Structure formats: C-alpha cells, structure tokens
Amino acid sequence: MQQEPLSSKSKTPLYKQLKVSLTKYIEENLVEGDVLPIEPEIEKMYGVSRITVRRTIDELVVDGVVRKIQGKGTFVESKSIVQTAGTITSWTEEMQRQGKEIQTENTVLMEMEPTQKLKKKLQLSSSEKILCLKRIRLANGEPIAIMINYMRAKYVPGLLEKGLQGESLYETLEDEYDIRLSKANERIQARNASDLEAIELRIPPQSALLHLTRVSYLEDGTPFELVEMSNRGDRYEYYIDLDGRNKTKTNEGKG
C-alpha cells in the first residue's frame, strides 16, 4: 500500500487528509470483503498518531465504506445494495444473499380503507379492506429503505393479530397462507426525499431516492399487493440483464 503524503501545514486536518487518501486507495485497489491494513501499519505508513487513524476509520465506518469486526479487522463494505431485477424476491432474501445483517425498525401493521389508487391497481370490490405494513429496513445497521406493503386483507386472515413470523413478509405469506406470487409489474423513478423520509432514513433533506412501485399477482392472475419502496439513492442500485435485439427482415427494394 503506497500512501499519499499528508501535510501538517495544510488547513485540512490530518484525519480528513488521511480519509481522502484511504478512500482513494480503497476505490482503486480493493473490493468488498478485502481487509484494510491494521492500525499500527497505517500509523507508520502515514506518520500520524493512532488517534488520527482511529478517527479516520470511525468516519469511514459511519460513511459505510468499511466495517469493523471485533477480533478480525476492518473490511471493505459494498457501498451500494444491488437489487437484481427480473425475479420476485423478498428484500430480506436479497440482503441475506449479499451477506448483509438485516434489521427492521418502526414496524406498523394496520387495517385501512383503500384509496382510489389502491382500488384501481388491486381491482378491489367496494367492501374490501386493505392491510398496510410499513417498515424501515436496515442493512448492517444503516437505514436503506422505507417499505410499505398494501395487501388485500381477505387473503391473509389473522395477520393483523399475529403479525410477521420473522423478517420476511413473503416467507410469512408462503408458510402461513400458502400465497405465492407468480408475477409482478414494477416501476422505478428518481425523486427527492420528503422531510419525513429524510428523517426516517437519516439523510439530508432533498436527498436522492429511487422510488419503486410494484403490483404483485397471485398464481391465478389476481392482483394481491401494491408495494411502495423508497430507497436511498446513494446506497441502492438496480441490476438488469437485457437480451440482444431481435433481427428483423426488411423489404427494401421490394414493391
């Protein structure tokens, strides 16, 4: 590891200079899961104090660049949560696949009268009720997404009283109600966070979000749920595999 020189004469504090240098090194040379040199090595390479090194690494932890594991070291984190499009998977399953520690905060589950939008999207009868499940989802202790699931209440009797049986809603639906979603339509748009969303996700007001709207269907084609998910733009990205263009024949020169 070749360090960039730090200047004690600069107006920029040493820990901030070190943070810039370490961040650049990580971006250019390391990938998720790689380990950083131990603190004494960084201290020696840059000629700074242990306090400066620890403060820098603590800031990198807060920024989500690295992760400290007691007794093992400091490891490079994946800055973005990558959601692979094309298959219906639960958020919990996707985070577990990527090795993230998941948590849920501020869970609210309630019955509600559907809005006109929900009535139209879910093709509801005039008397149908909706269950609304709202959660703040965290990965490795950091708020990543606000998730709201609107479900047709008649398909999940008792869910309001029992609640989720674990972190994953879809696992609860499959295990408790034998509900399996066969397809979904998804729309993704970029927008800025509202004041409430910024508070819930612990980000600056007007930060960029990726907002997802999904309608999921049962095996018989019945619309079952509408999902509204607001994802942090600096921590979330979508990955999609695309097929090649189909070859088409033209009739140029033919009458």
PDB file of C-alpha atoms in Angstrom:
ATOM      1  CA  MET A   1       0.000   0.000   0.000  1.00  0.00           C
ATOM      2  CA  GLN A   2       1.572   3.241  -1.177  1.00  0.00           C
ATOM      3  CA  GLN A   3       0.464   6.234   0.806  1.00  0.00           C
ATOM      4  CA  GLU A   4      -0.014   9.779  -0.456  1.00  0.00           C
ATOM      5  CA  PRO A   5       1.882  12.377   1.589  1.00  0.00           C
ATOM      6  CA  LEU A   6      -0.025  14.238   4.267  1.00  0.00           C
ATOM      7  CA  SER A   7       0.791  17.813   5.180  1.00  0.00           C
ATOM      8  CA  SER A   8       0.777  19.074   8.759  1.00  0.00           C
ATOM      9  CA  LYS A   9       0.882  22.630   7.349  1.00  0.00           C
ATOM     10  CA  SER A  10      -2.380  22.226   5.458  1.00  0.00           C
ATOM     11  CA  LYS A  11      -5.553  23.872   6.738  1.00  0.00           C
ATOM     12  CA  THR A  12      -7.256  20.497   6.264  1.00  0.00           C
ATOM     13  CA  PRO A  13      -6.971  18.376   9.434  1.00  0.00           C
ATOM     14  CA  LEU A  14      -4.752  15.308   9.154  1.00  0.00           C
ATOM     15  CA  TYR A  15      -7.609  12.877   9.759  1.00  0.00           C
ATOM     16  CA  LYS A  16      -9.514  14.349   6.801  1.00  0.00           C
ATOM     17  CA  GLN A  17      -6.439  14.134   4.587  1.00  0.00           C
ATOM     18  CA  LEU A  18      -5.994  10.523   5.665  1.00  0.00           C
ATOM     19  CA  LYS A  19      -9.655   9.821   4.964  1.00  0.00           C
ATOM     20  CA  VAL A  20      -9.302  11.100   1.384  1.00  0.00           C
ATOM     21  CA  SER A  21      -6.159   9.034   0.843  1.00  0.00           C
ATOM     22  CA  LEU A  22      -7.606   5.823   2.289  1.00  0.00           C
ATOM     23  CA  THR A  23     -10.873   6.247   0.388  1.00  0.00           C
ATOM     24  CA  LYS A  24      -8.992   6.678  -2.895  1.00  0.00           C
ATOM     25  CA  TYR A  25      -6.880   3.614  -2.174  1.00  0.00           C
ATOM     26  CA  ILE A  26      -9.953   1.521  -1.378  1.00  0.00           C
ATOM     27  CA  GLU A  27     -11.783   2.623  -4.533  1.00  0.00           C
ATOM     28  CA  GLU A  28      -8.783   1.921  -6.791  1.00  0.00           C
ATOM     29  CA  ASN A  29      -7.405  -1.260  -5.259  1.00  0.00           C
ATOM     30  CA  LEU A  30      -9.880  -3.119  -3.057  1.00  0.00           C
ATOM     31  CA  VAL A  31     -13.234  -4.823  -3.406  1.00  0.00           C
ATOM     32  CA  GLU A  32     -15.950  -5.781  -0.955  1.00  0.00           C
ATOM     33  CA  GLY A  33     -14.625  -8.129   1.723  1.00  0.00           C
ATOM     34  CA  ASP A  34     -10.948  -7.129   1.428  1.00  0.00           C
ATOM     35  CA  VAL A  35      -9.235  -6.259   4.690  1.00  0.00           C
ATOM     36  CA  LEU A  36      -7.518  -2.955   5.448  1.00  0.00           C
ATOM     37  CA  PRO A  37      -4.026  -2.845   6.960  1.00  0.00           C
ATOM     38  CA  ILE A  38      -4.113  -2.836  10.752  1.00  0.00           C
ATOM     39  CA  GLU A  39      -3.996   0.499  12.596  1.00  0.00           C
ATOM     40  CA  PRO A  40      -0.286   0.342  13.553  1.00  0.00           C
ATOM     41  CA  GLU A  41       0.650  -0.196   9.899  1.00  0.00           C
ATOM     42  CA  ILE A  42      -1.431   2.779   8.736  1.00  0.00           C
ATOM     43  CA  GLU A  43       0.036   4.860  11.554  1.00  0.00           C
ATOM     44  CA  LYS A  44       3.556   4.009  10.445  1.00  0.00           C
ATOM     45  CA  MET A  45       2.945   4.478   6.719  1.00  0.00           C
ATOM     46  CA  TYR A  46       1.423   7.926   7.080  1.00  0.00           C
ATOM     47  CA  GLY A  47       3.380   9.153  10.050  1.00  0.00           C
ATOM     48  CA  VAL A  48       0.276  10.051  12.033  1.00  0.00           C
ATOM     49  CA  SER A  49      -0.918   9.247  15.520  1.00  0.00           C
ATOM     50  CA  ARG A  50      -3.051   6.249  16.467  1.00  0.00           C
ATOM     51  CA  ILE A  51      -5.827   8.678  17.453  1.00  0.00           C
ATOM     52  CA  THR A  52      -5.824  10.142  13.934  1.00  0.00           C
ATOM     53  CA  VAL A  53      -6.002   6.676  12.367  1.00  0.00           C
ATOM     54  CA  ARG A  54      -8.870   5.573  14.607  1.00  0.00           C
ATOM     55  CA  ARG A  55     -10.856   8.748  13.993  1.00  0.00           C
ATOM     56  CA  THR A  56     -10.434   8.322  10.235  1.00  0.00           C
ATOM     57  CA  ILE A  57     -11.533   4.688  10.274  1.00  0.00           C
ATOM     58  CA  ASP A  58     -14.504   5.546  12.505  1.00  0.00           C
ATOM     59  CA  GLU A  59     -15.631   8.088   9.904  1.00  0.00           C
ATOM     60  CA  LEU A  60     -15.226   5.543   7.114  1.00  0.00           C
ATOM     61  CA  VAL A  61     -17.406   3.164   9.132  1.00  0.00           C
ATOM     62  CA  VAL A  62     -20.097   5.843   9.504  1.00  0.00           C
ATOM     63  CA  ASP A  63     -19.916   6.540   5.755  1.00  0.00           C
ATOM     64  CA  GLY A  64     -20.436   2.857   5.021  1.00  0.00           C
ATOM     65  CA  VAL A  65     -17.062   2.465   3.300  1.00  0.00           C
ATOM     66  CA  VAL A  66     -15.644  -0.092   5.750  1.00  0.00           C
ATOM     67  CA  ARG A  67     -16.885  -2.313   8.531  1.00  0.00           C
ATOM     68  CA  LYS A  68     -15.065  -3.253  11.735  1.00  0.00           C
ATOM     69  CA  ILE A  69     -15.405  -6.791  13.079  1.00  0.00           C
ATOM     70  CA  GLN A  70     -14.105  -7.275  16.605  1.00  0.00           C
ATOM     71  CA  GLY A  71     -11.063  -9.526  16.673  1.00  0.00           C
ATOM     72  CA  LYS A  72     -10.901  -9.877  12.877  1.00  0.00           C
ATOM     73  CA  GLY A  73     -10.130  -6.465  11.400  1.00  0.00           C
ATOM     74  CA  THR A  74     -11.587  -3.733   9.208  1.00  0.00           C
ATOM     75  CA  PHE A  75     -13.204  -4.851   5.959  1.00  0.00           C
ATOM     76  CA  VAL A  76     -14.304  -3.031   2.821  1.00  0.00           C
ATOM     77  CA  GLU A  77     -18.063  -2.689   2.542  1.00  0.00           C
ATOM     78  CA  SER A  78     -20.162  -2.649  -0.581  1.00  0.00           C
ATOM     79  CA  LYS A  79     -21.427   0.914  -0.700  1.00  0.00           C
ATOM     80  CA  SER A  80     -24.477   0.033  -2.756  1.00  0.00           C
ATOM     81  CA  ILE A  81     -27.162  -2.558  -2.233  1.00  0.00           C
ATOM     82  CA  VAL A  82     -27.597  -4.191  -5.636  1.00  0.00           C
ATOM     83  CA  GLN A  83     -31.122  -5.367  -6.387  1.00  0.00           C
ATOM     84  CA  THR A  84     -31.289  -7.798  -9.284  1.00  0.00           C
ATOM     85  CA  ALA A  85     -34.413  -7.183 -11.309  1.00  0.00           C
ATOM     86  CA  GLY A  86     -36.301  -9.891 -13.158  1.00  0.00           C
ATOM     87  CA  THR A  87     -37.354 -12.166 -10.283  1.00  0.00           C
ATOM     88  CA  ILE A  88     -39.699 -11.623  -7.353  1.00  0.00           C
ATOM     89  CA  THR A  89     -37.537 -11.894  -4.256  1.00  0.00           C
ATOM     90  CA  SER A  90     -38.100 -10.506  -0.805  1.00  0.00           C
ATOM     91  CA  TRP A  91     -35.889  -7.690   0.439  1.00  0.00           C
ATOM     92  CA  THR A  92     -34.801  -9.956   3.291  1.00  0.00           C
ATOM     93  CA  GLU A  93     -33.712 -12.723   0.908  1.00  0.00           C
ATOM     94  CA  GLU A  94     -31.787 -10.282  -1.279  1.00  0.00           C
ATOM     95  CA  MET A  95     -29.897  -8.786   1.675  1.00  0.00           C
ATOM     96  CA  GLN A  96     -29.079 -12.216   3.110  1.00  0.00           C
ATOM     97  CA  ARG A  97     -27.772 -13.313  -0.293  1.00  0.00           C
ATOM     98  CA  GLN A  98     -25.383 -10.355  -0.210  1.00  0.00           C
ATOM     99  CA  GLY A  99     -24.227 -11.153   3.323  1.00  0.00           C
ATOM    100  CA  LYS A 100     -25.871  -8.151   4.976  1.00  0.00           C
ATOM    101  CA  GLU A 101     -27.085  -8.076   8.550  1.00  0.00           C
ATOM    102  CA  ILE A 102     -30.715  -7.008   8.370  1.00  0.00           C
ATOM    103  CA  GLN A 103     -32.906  -5.200  10.856  1.00  0.00           C
ATOM    104  CA  THR A 104     -36.352  -3.634  10.831  1.00  0.00           C
ATOM    105  CA  GLU A 105     -37.450  -0.530  12.704  1.00  0.00           C
ATOM    106  CA  ASN A 106     -40.754   1.272  13.280  1.00  0.00           C
ATOM    107  CA  THR A 107     -42.988  -1.561  12.077  1.00  0.00           C
ATOM    108  CA  VAL A 108     -46.632  -0.532  11.707  1.00  0.00           C
ATOM    109  CA  LEU A 109     -49.346  -3.020  10.646  1.00  0.00           C
ATOM    110  CA  MET A 110     -52.911  -1.759  10.380  1.00  0.00           C
ATOM    111  CA  GLU A 111     -56.178  -2.213   8.524  1.00  0.00           C
ATOM    112  CA  MET A 112     -57.312   0.687   6.360  1.00  0.00           C
ATOM    113  CA  GLU A 113     -59.851   1.795   3.807  1.00  0.00           C
ATOM    114  CA  PRO A 114     -58.261   1.627   0.358  1.00  0.00           C
ATOM    115  CA  THR A 115     -57.620   4.798  -1.593  1.00  0.00           C
ATOM    116  CA  GLN A 116     -58.938   5.186  -5.120  1.00  0.00           C
ATOM    117  CA  LYS A 117     -55.457   4.362  -6.403  1.00  0.00           C
ATOM    118  CA  LEU A 118     -55.411   1.071  -4.473  1.00  0.00           C
ATOM    119  CA  LYS A 119     -58.926   0.191  -5.584  1.00  0.00           C
ATOM    120  CA  LYS A 120     -57.906   0.616  -9.198  1.00  0.00           C
ATOM    121  CA  LYS A 121     -54.499  -1.069  -9.013  1.00  0.00           C
ATOM    122  CA  LEU A 122     -55.727  -4.070  -7.000  1.00  0.00           C
ATOM    123  CA  GLN A 123     -59.176  -4.309  -8.635  1.00  0.00           C
ATOM    124  CA  LEU A 124     -60.917  -4.205  -5.261  1.00  0.00           C
ATOM    125  CA  SER A 125     -64.617  -4.615  -4.590  1.00  0.00           C
ATOM    126  CA  SER A 126     -66.401  -1.749  -2.855  1.00  0.00           C
ATOM    127  CA  SER A 127     -66.377  -3.505   0.531  1.00  0.00           C
ATOM    128  CA  GLU A 128     -62.772  -4.817   0.565  1.00  0.00           C
ATOM    129  CA  LYS A 129     -60.299  -3.750   3.236  1.00  0.00           C
ATOM    130  CA  ILE A 130     -56.544  -3.386   2.957  1.00  0.00           C
ATOM    131  CA  LEU A 131     -53.746  -4.273   5.371  1.00  0.00           C
ATOM    132  CA  CYS A 132     -50.930  -1.746   5.381  1.00  0.00           C
ATOM    133  CA  LEU A 133     -47.485  -2.846   6.569  1.00  0.00           C
ATOM    134  CA  LYS A 134     -44.890  -0.078   6.883  1.00  0.00           C
ATOM    135  CA  ARG A 135     -41.259  -0.751   7.864  1.00  0.00           C
ATOM    136  CA  ILE A 136     -37.866   0.951   7.874  1.00  0.00           C
ATOM    137  CA  ARG A 137     -35.359  -1.612   6.569  1.00  0.00           C
ATOM    138  CA  LEU A 138     -31.707  -1.514   7.684  1.00  0.00           C
ATOM    139  CA  ALA A 139     -28.635  -3.240   6.282  1.00  0.00           C
ATOM    140  CA  ASN A 140     -25.624  -3.526   8.589  1.00  0.00           C
ATOM    141  CA  GLY A 141     -27.230  -1.036  10.955  1.00  0.00           C
ATOM    142  CA  GLU A 142     -27.848   1.638   8.314  1.00  0.00           C
ATOM    143  CA  PRO A 143     -31.359   2.671   7.155  1.00  0.00           C
ATOM    144  CA  ILE A 144     -31.634   1.814   3.463  1.00  0.00           C
ATOM    145  CA  ALA A 145     -35.310   1.770   2.520  1.00  0.00           C
ATOM    146  CA  ILE A 146     -38.816   2.690   3.624  1.00  0.00           C
ATOM    147  CA  MET A 147     -41.129  -0.139   2.603  1.00  0.00           C
ATOM    148  CA  ILE A 148     -44.927  -0.086   2.549  1.00  0.00           C
ATOM    149  CA  ASN A 149     -46.916  -3.169   1.539  1.00  0.00           C
ATOM    150  CA  TYR A 150     -50.646  -2.818   0.848  1.00  0.00           C
ATOM    151  CA  MET A 151     -52.292  -6.278   0.856  1.00  0.00           C
ATOM    152  CA  ARG A 152     -55.828  -7.482   0.280  1.00  0.00           C
ATOM    153  CA  ALA A 153     -56.990  -8.322   3.803  1.00  0.00           C
ATOM    154  CA  LYS A 154     -59.315 -11.174   2.853  1.00  0.00           C
ATOM    155  CA  TYR A 155     -56.373 -13.292   1.682  1.00  0.00           C
ATOM    156  CA  VAL A 156     -54.469 -13.018   4.992  1.00  0.00           C
ATOM    157  CA  PRO A 157     -56.953 -13.573   7.853  1.00  0.00           C
ATOM    158  CA  GLY A 158     -55.366 -13.217  11.279  1.00  0.00           C
ATOM    159  CA  LEU A 159     -52.220 -11.490  10.019  1.00  0.00           C
ATOM    160  CA  LEU A 160     -53.207  -8.246  11.735  1.00  0.00           C
ATOM    161  CA  GLU A 161     -53.365 -10.016  15.108  1.00  0.00           C
ATOM    162  CA  LYS A 162     -50.365 -12.356  14.652  1.00  0.00           C
ATOM    163  CA  GLY A 163     -48.004 -10.047  12.786  1.00  0.00           C
ATOM    164  CA  LEU A 164     -44.999 -11.237  10.789  1.00  0.00           C
ATOM    165  CA  GLN A 165     -43.333 -14.534  11.673  1.00  0.00           C
ATOM    166  CA  GLY A 166     -39.792 -13.209  11.159  1.00  0.00           C
ATOM    167  CA  GLU A 167     -38.171 -10.555   8.982  1.00  0.00           C
ATOM    168  CA  SER A 168     -39.606 -11.613   5.624  1.00  0.00           C
ATOM    169  CA  LEU A 169     -43.214 -10.855   4.703  1.00  0.00           C
ATOM    170  CA  TYR A 170     -43.090 -13.182   1.695  1.00  0.00           C
ATOM    171  CA  GLU A 171     -41.911 -16.096   3.842  1.00  0.00           C
ATOM    172  CA  THR A 172     -44.838 -15.456   6.186  1.00  0.00           C
ATOM    173  CA  LEU A 173     -47.241 -15.380   3.223  1.00  0.00           C
ATOM    174  CA  GLU A 174     -45.871 -18.652   1.874  1.00  0.00           C
ATOM    175  CA  ASP A 175     -45.606 -20.508   5.201  1.00  0.00           C
ATOM    176  CA  GLU A 176     -48.815 -19.290   6.865  1.00  0.00           C
ATOM    177  CA  TYR A 177     -51.153 -18.681   3.913  1.00  0.00           C
ATOM    178  CA  ASP A 178     -49.688 -20.708   1.044  1.00  0.00           C
ATOM    179  CA  ILE A 179     -49.567 -17.493  -1.013  1.00  0.00           C
ATOM    180  CA  ARG A 180     -47.016 -17.498  -3.805  1.00  0.00           C
ATOM    181  CA  LEU A 181     -46.648 -14.537  -6.097  1.00  0.00           C
ATOM    182  CA  SER A 182     -46.378 -15.558  -9.724  1.00  0.00           C
ATOM    183  CA  LYS A 183     -45.560 -12.231 -11.377  1.00  0.00           C
ATOM    184  CA  ALA A 184     -45.239  -8.508 -10.714  1.00  0.00           C
ATOM    185  CA  ASN A 185     -45.095  -5.195 -12.538  1.00  0.00           C
ATOM    186  CA  GLU A 186     -42.508  -2.733 -11.288  1.00  0.00           C
ATOM    187  CA  ARG A 187     -41.952   0.955 -11.928  1.00  0.00           C
ATOM    188  CA  ILE A 188     -38.846   2.812 -10.721  1.00  0.00           C
ATOM    189  CA  GLN A 189     -38.383   6.572 -10.689  1.00  0.00           C
ATOM    190  CA  ALA A 190     -35.870   9.014  -9.237  1.00  0.00           C
ATOM    191  CA  ARG A 191     -37.066  11.748  -6.888  1.00  0.00           C
ATOM    192  CA  ASN A 192     -36.000  13.707  -3.840  1.00  0.00           C
ATOM    193  CA  ALA A 193     -36.749  12.655  -0.274  1.00  0.00           C
ATOM    194  CA  SER A 194     -39.540  14.378   1.601  1.00  0.00           C
ATOM    195  CA  ASP A 195     -38.760  15.850   5.013  1.00  0.00           C
ATOM    196  CA  LEU A 196     -40.274  12.801   6.749  1.00  0.00           C
ATOM    197  CA  GLU A 197     -38.400  10.326   4.531  1.00  0.00           C
ATOM    198  CA  ALA A 198     -35.141  12.167   5.207  1.00  0.00           C
ATOM    199  CA  ILE A 199     -35.737  11.853   8.961  1.00  0.00           C
ATOM    200  CA  GLU A 200     -36.661   8.165   8.749  1.00  0.00           C
ATOM    201  CA  LEU A 201     -33.637   7.316   6.564  1.00  0.00           C
ATOM    202  CA  ARG A 202     -31.270   9.653   8.495  1.00  0.00           C
ATOM    203  CA  ILE A 203     -30.208  11.513   5.356  1.00  0.00           C
ATOM    204  CA  PRO A 204     -30.098  15.224   4.434  1.00  0.00           C
ATOM    205  CA  PRO A 205     -33.385  16.764   3.229  1.00  0.00           C
ATOM    206  CA  GLN A 206     -34.000  16.522  -0.513  1.00  0.00           C
ATOM    207  CA  SER A 207     -31.501  13.645  -0.889  1.00  0.00           C
ATOM    208  CA  ALA A 208     -31.893  11.462  -3.976  1.00  0.00           C
ATOM    209  CA  LEU A 209     -34.174   8.438  -3.721  1.00  0.00           C
ATOM    210  CA  LEU A 210     -35.031   5.556  -6.033  1.00  0.00           C
ATOM    211  CA  HIS A 211     -38.770   5.059  -5.610  1.00  0.00           C
ATOM    212  CA  LEU A 212     -40.218   1.685  -6.564  1.00  0.00           C
ATOM    213  CA  THR A 213     -43.869   0.855  -7.105  1.00  0.00           C
ATOM    214  CA  ARG A 214     -44.773  -2.814  -7.590  1.00  0.00           C
ATOM    215  CA  VAL A 215     -48.039  -4.647  -8.122  1.00  0.00           C
ATOM    216  CA  SER A 216     -47.747  -8.382  -7.384  1.00  0.00           C
ATOM    217  CA  TYR A 217     -50.127 -11.069  -8.605  1.00  0.00           C
ATOM    218  CA  LEU A 218     -51.280 -14.468  -7.334  1.00  0.00           C
ATOM    219  CA  GLU A 219     -50.909 -17.619  -9.418  1.00  0.00           C
ATOM    220  CA  ASP A 220     -54.423 -17.169 -10.851  1.00  0.00           C
ATOM    221  CA  GLY A 221     -53.600 -13.632 -12.015  1.00  0.00           C
ATOM    222  CA  THR A 222     -55.384 -11.835  -9.169  1.00  0.00           C
ATOM    223  CA  PRO A 223     -53.591  -8.652  -8.012  1.00  0.00           C
ATOM    224  CA  PHE A 224     -52.688  -9.207  -4.351  1.00  0.00           C
ATOM    225  CA  GLU A 225     -50.463  -6.354  -3.170  1.00  0.00           C
ATOM    226  CA  LEU A 226     -49.066  -2.969  -4.058  1.00  0.00           C
ATOM    227  CA  VAL A 227     -45.606  -2.139  -2.727  1.00  0.00           C
ATOM    228  CA  GLU A 228     -44.216   1.376  -2.337  1.00  0.00           C
ATOM    229  CA  MET A 229     -40.494   1.383  -1.507  1.00  0.00           C
ATOM    230  CA  SER A 230     -38.277   4.455  -1.153  1.00  0.00           C
ATOM    231  CA  ASN A 231     -34.603   3.506  -1.420  1.00  0.00           C
ATOM    232  CA  ARG A 232     -31.604   5.696  -0.658  1.00  0.00           C
ATOM    233  CA  GLY A 233     -30.056   6.781  -3.929  1.00  0.00           C
ATOM    234  CA  ASP A 234     -26.525   6.637  -2.513  1.00  0.00           C
ATOM    235  CA  ARG A 235     -26.938   3.078  -1.236  1.00  0.00           C
ATOM    236  CA  TYR A 236     -29.157   1.356  -3.771  1.00  0.00           C
ATOM    237  CA  GLU A 237     -28.896   0.343  -7.403  1.00  0.00           C
ATOM    238  CA  TYR A 238     -30.727  -1.995  -9.765  1.00  0.00           C
ATOM    239  CA  TYR A 239     -29.101  -4.582 -11.996  1.00  0.00           C
ATOM    240  CA  ILE A 240     -30.925  -5.861 -15.081  1.00  0.00           C
ATOM    241  CA  ASP A 241     -29.809  -8.402 -17.695  1.00  0.00           C
ATOM    242  CA  LEU A 242     -31.022  -7.485 -21.170  1.00  0.00           C
ATOM    243  CA  ASP A 243     -31.436  -9.771 -24.170  1.00  0.00           C
ATOM    244  CA  GLY A 244     -29.990  -8.738 -27.517  1.00  0.00           C
ATOM    245  CA  ARG A 245     -32.048  -7.043 -30.210  1.00  0.00           C
ATOM    246  CA  ASN A 246     -34.106  -9.320 -32.392  1.00  0.00           C
ATOM    247  CA  LYS A 247     -33.057  -9.384 -36.020  1.00  0.00           C
ATOM    248  CA  THR A 248     -35.731  -8.073 -38.340  1.00  0.00           C
ATOM    249  CA  LYS A 249     -36.038  -8.511 -42.045  1.00  0.00           C
ATOM    250  CA  THR A 250     -36.681  -5.523 -44.231  1.00  0.00           C
ATOM    251  CA  ASN A 251     -38.338  -5.369 -47.584  1.00  0.00           C
ATOM    252  CA  GLU A 252     -36.141  -2.649 -49.032  1.00  0.00           C
ATOM    253  CA  GLY A 253     -36.258  -2.542 -52.788  1.00  0.00           C
ATOM    254  CA  LYS A 254     -39.428  -4.625 -52.926  1.00  0.00           C
ATOM    255  CA  GLY A 255     -42.572  -3.129 -54.247  1.00  0.00           C
TER     256      GLY A 255
END
